[in-house]
Amino acid sequence: MATKRKFPLMSDVEEAKRTTVTPYMKRHQISFEHIATKKKVKFLAFLTAFSDSFRSNWKTENVYGRMDPLVVFQNTQRSLTISWTIPSEGVVDGANNLVKIRDFIRMLYPVYEKGSLGVSGIKAAPLIRLGFVNWATEGESGKGFSSLVGFINNIDYTPDMEAGFFDHVSAKGKPFLYPKSVALNITFQ
């Protein structure tokens, strides 16, 4: 059920207008799309770490009378670890950042469908399309760089306690704390 927020989620264009963003930063956003629902979330890329790892897997079998094992190629796996910081300029920014982070975390869950007798089953797995300039890509296509399709193993959400929080009380008297800075870390395969 959707709830009304005093601070509605800004579009990427509105966010870019209100935040001090250089043209360089506008071009360099980390984007995520939940393939089943087509929902998208973009973050300005204030990167703190990036690692792109490739691993080839081989099946080995030792056989009698042979010094070296027989090897059969199985696959090559790719794993990305990305860390970035999301700063907030004020209460509105902080609220919008938390909404985007919440929507991002929801992408870890599959889409469910109701079956008979109210029992639900998985309709679609939580596959994600990740894009980040020429770093997180399958290669260059005619339209630019193609994004990666995979899944997110984990999301680490860490508010920066030293930076502090924006303390806000809603019109109904409810207290809210919005971090001035949040660190996100993901592993994508």
CSV table of C-alpha atoms in Angstrom, one decimal:
chain,number,residue,atom,x,y,z
A,1,MET,CA,0.0,0.0,0.0
A,2,ALA,CA,1.4,3.4,-1.0
A,3,THR,CA,1.7,6.0,1.7
A,4,LYS,CA,1.6,9.8,1.1
A,5,ARG,CA,4.9,11.5,1.8
A,6,LYS,CA,5.3,15.1,2.6
A,7,PHE,CA,8.5,15.0,0.4
A,8,PRO,CA,7.6,13.3,-2.9
A,9,LEU,CA,10.3,11.4,-4.7
A,10,MET,CA,12.0,13.7,-7.2
A,11,SER,CA,12.7,12.7,-10.7
A,12,ASP,CA,16.3,12.3,-11.8
A,13,VAL,CA,16.0,15.7,-13.6
A,14,GLU,CA,14.6,17.4,-10.6
A,15,GLU,CA,17.3,15.9,-8.4
A,16,ALA,CA,20.0,17.0,-10.8
A,17,LYS,CA,18.6,20.6,-10.6
A,18,ARG,CA,18.5,20.7,-6.9
A,19,THR,CA,21.8,19.0,-6.2
A,20,THR,CA,25.1,20.6,-7.0
A,21,VAL,CA,26.0,18.3,-9.8
A,22,THR,CA,28.6,18.8,-12.6
A,23,PRO,CA,27.9,17.6,-16.1
A,24,TYR,CA,30.5,14.9,-15.5
A,25,MET,CA,28.5,13.5,-12.6
A,26,LYS,CA,25.2,13.6,-14.6
A,27,ARG,CA,26.8,11.2,-17.2
A,28,HIS,CA,28.2,9.0,-14.5
A,29,GLN,CA,25.3,7.4,-12.6
A,30,ILE,CA,25.0,3.9,-11.4
A,31,SER,CA,21.7,2.6,-12.7
A,32,PHE,CA,19.7,-0.5,-11.7
A,33,GLU,CA,16.6,-1.9,-13.3
A,34,HIS,CA,14.5,-4.7,-11.8
A,35,ILE,CA,13.8,-6.7,-15.0
A,36,ALA,CA,10.5,-8.2,-13.9
A,37,THR,CA,8.9,-4.9,-12.8
A,38,LYS,CA,10.8,-2.5,-15.0
A,39,LYS,CA,11.4,-0.3,-12.0
A,40,LYS,CA,14.6,1.8,-12.2
A,41,VAL,CA,16.8,3.5,-9.6
A,42,LYS,CA,19.8,5.7,-10.4
A,43,PHE,CA,22.4,7.0,-8.0
A,44,LEU,CA,25.1,9.6,-8.6
A,45,ALA,CA,28.4,7.7,-8.7
A,46,PHE,CA,30.4,9.0,-5.7
A,47,LEU,CA,32.4,5.8,-5.9
A,48,THR,CA,34.5,4.7,-3.0
A,49,ALA,CA,35.5,1.2,-4.4
A,50,PHE,CA,35.1,-0.8,-7.6
A,51,SER,CA,36.3,-4.3,-8.3
A,52,ASP,CA,35.6,-6.5,-11.3
A,53,SER,CA,36.6,-10.1,-10.9
A,54,PHE,CA,36.7,-12.9,-13.5
A,55,ARG,CA,37.1,-16.6,-12.6
A,56,SER,CA,37.4,-19.6,-14.9
A,57,ASN,CA,36.2,-22.9,-13.5
A,58,TRP,CA,37.6,-26.2,-14.6
A,59,LYS,CA,36.8,-29.8,-13.8
A,60,THR,CA,39.9,-31.8,-13.2
A,61,GLU,CA,40.1,-35.6,-13.1
A,62,ASN,CA,43.1,-37.6,-12.1
A,63,VAL,CA,43.4,-40.8,-14.1
A,64,TYR,CA,45.7,-43.8,-13.6
A,65,GLY,CA,49.0,-43.7,-15.5
A,66,ARG,CA,48.9,-40.0,-16.3
A,67,MET,CA,50.9,-37.4,-14.5
A,68,ASP,CA,48.7,-34.4,-15.3
A,69,PRO,CA,44.9,-34.4,-14.7
A,70,LEU,CA,42.4,-34.3,-17.5
A,71,VAL,CA,40.7,-30.9,-17.5
A,72,VAL,CA,37.4,-29.8,-18.9
A,73,PHE,CA,36.3,-26.2,-19.0
A,74,GLN,CA,33.0,-25.4,-17.2
A,75,ASN,CA,32.4,-21.7,-17.2
A,76,THR,CA,33.8,-18.2,-16.4
A,77,GLN,CA,32.1,-16.2,-13.7
A,78,ARG,CA,32.1,-12.5,-13.3
A,79,SER,CA,31.6,-10.7,-10.0
A,80,LEU,CA,31.5,-6.9,-9.4
A,81,THR,CA,31.9,-5.3,-6.0
A,82,ILE,CA,30.9,-1.6,-6.0
A,83,SER,CA,30.8,0.8,-3.1
A,84,TRP,CA,29.6,4.4,-3.2
A,85,THR,CA,28.4,7.2,-1.0
A,86,ILE,CA,25.1,9.0,-1.3
A,87,PRO,CA,25.3,12.6,0.2
A,88,SER,CA,22.2,14.6,1.2
A,89,GLU,CA,22.0,18.4,1.0
A,90,GLY,CA,19.0,18.7,3.3
A,91,VAL,CA,15.8,17.1,4.6
A,92,VAL,CA,14.2,16.8,1.2
A,93,ASP,CA,17.3,15.2,-0.3
A,94,GLY,CA,17.7,12.9,2.7
A,95,ALA,CA,14.0,11.8,2.4
A,96,ASN,CA,14.3,11.2,-1.3
A,97,ASN,CA,17.6,9.3,-0.9
A,98,LEU,CA,16.0,6.9,1.6
A,99,VAL,CA,13.0,6.3,-0.7
A,100,LYS,CA,15.5,5.5,-3.6
A,101,ILE,CA,17.5,3.2,-1.3
A,102,ARG,CA,14.3,1.4,-0.1
A,103,ASP,CA,13.2,0.9,-3.7
A,104,PHE,CA,16.7,-0.4,-4.5
A,105,ILE,CA,16.6,-2.9,-1.6
A,106,ARG,CA,13.2,-4.1,-2.8
A,107,MET,CA,14.8,-5.2,-6.0
A,108,LEU,CA,16.4,-8.1,-4.1
A,109,TYR,CA,13.0,-9.8,-3.8
A,110,PRO,CA,11.2,-11.8,-6.5
A,111,VAL,CA,7.8,-11.0,-7.9
A,112,TYR,CA,5.1,-13.2,-6.4
A,113,GLU,CA,1.8,-14.4,-7.8
A,114,LYS,CA,-1.2,-15.7,-5.9
A,115,GLY,CA,-2.1,-19.3,-6.6
A,116,SER,CA,-5.1,-21.3,-5.6
A,117,LEU,CA,-6.1,-21.3,-1.9
A,118,GLY,CA,-4.1,-18.0,-1.4
A,119,VAL,CA,-0.8,-19.8,-1.6
A,120,SER,CA,1.7,-17.7,-3.5
A,121,GLY,CA,4.6,-18.7,-5.7
A,122,ILE,CA,7.4,-17.0,-7.4
A,123,LYS,CA,6.4,-15.4,-10.7
A,124,ALA,CA,9.8,-13.9,-11.6
A,125,ALA,CA,13.2,-14.0,-10.1
A,126,PRO,CA,14.9,-10.7,-9.0
A,127,LEU,CA,17.2,-10.3,-12.0
A,128,ILE,CA,18.8,-6.9,-12.2
A,129,ARG,CA,20.1,-4.8,-15.1
A,130,LEU,CA,23.2,-2.9,-13.9
A,131,GLY,CA,24.7,0.0,-15.9
A,132,PHE,CA,27.7,2.2,-15.1
A,133,VAL,CA,29.4,3.8,-18.1
A,134,ASN,CA,32.0,1.5,-19.6
A,135,TRP,CA,32.9,-0.2,-16.4
A,136,ALA,CA,29.8,-2.4,-15.7
A,137,THR,CA,29.0,-3.5,-19.3
A,138,GLU,CA,29.0,-6.5,-21.6
A,139,GLY,CA,30.6,-4.3,-24.3
A,140,GLU,CA,29.8,-1.5,-26.7
A,141,SER,CA,26.8,-1.6,-29.0
A,142,GLY,CA,25.6,0.8,-31.6
A,143,LYS,CA,23.8,2.9,-29.0
A,144,GLY,CA,26.6,3.0,-26.5
A,145,PHE,CA,27.5,0.5,-23.7
A,146,SER,CA,25.2,-2.4,-23.0
A,147,SER,CA,24.3,-3.0,-19.3
A,148,LEU,CA,24.9,-6.2,-17.4
A,149,VAL,CA,22.1,-8.6,-16.4
A,150,GLY,CA,22.6,-10.6,-13.2
A,151,PHE,CA,21.7,-10.7,-9.6
A,152,ILE,CA,22.8,-8.9,-6.4
A,153,ASN,CA,24.2,-11.1,-3.7
A,154,ASN,CA,24.1,-8.5,-1.0
A,155,ILE,CA,23.5,-4.8,-0.3
A,156,ASP,CA,25.2,-3.2,2.7
A,157,TYR,CA,23.5,0.0,3.9
A,158,THR,CA,25.6,2.1,6.3
A,159,PRO,CA,24.6,5.6,7.4
A,160,ASP,CA,27.6,7.8,8.2
A,161,MET,CA,27.2,8.4,11.9
A,162,GLU,CA,30.0,11.0,12.0
A,163,ALA,CA,28.3,13.1,9.3
A,164,GLY,CA,25.1,13.1,11.4
A,165,PHE,CA,21.4,13.3,10.5
A,166,PHE,CA,18.7,15.8,9.5
A,167,ASP,CA,16.2,15.7,12.3
A,168,HIS,CA,12.7,16.4,11.1
A,169,VAL,CA,9.2,16.4,12.7
A,170,SER,CA,6.3,15.9,10.3
A,171,ALA,CA,3.1,17.9,10.4
A,172,LYS,CA,1.5,15.0,12.3
A,173,GLY,CA,4.3,15.2,14.9
A,174,LYS,CA,6.2,12.1,13.8
A,175,PRO,CA,10.0,12.3,14.2
A,176,PHE,CA,12.2,11.3,11.2
A,177,LEU,CA,16.0,11.0,11.0
A,178,TYR,CA,17.5,11.4,7.5
A,179,PRO,CA,21.2,10.5,7.2
A,180,LYS,CA,23.4,13.3,5.8
A,181,SER,CA,25.5,10.6,4.1
A,182,VAL,CA,24.9,6.9,3.4
A,183,ALA,CA,27.4,4.3,2.1
A,184,LEU,CA,26.1,1.5,-0.1
A,185,ASN,CA,28.1,-1.6,-1.0
A,186,ILE,CA,26.9,-4.4,-3.4
A,187,THR,CA,28.2,-7.6,-4.9
A,188,PHE,CA,26.8,-8.3,-8.3
A,189,GLN,CA,27.1,-11.5,-10.3
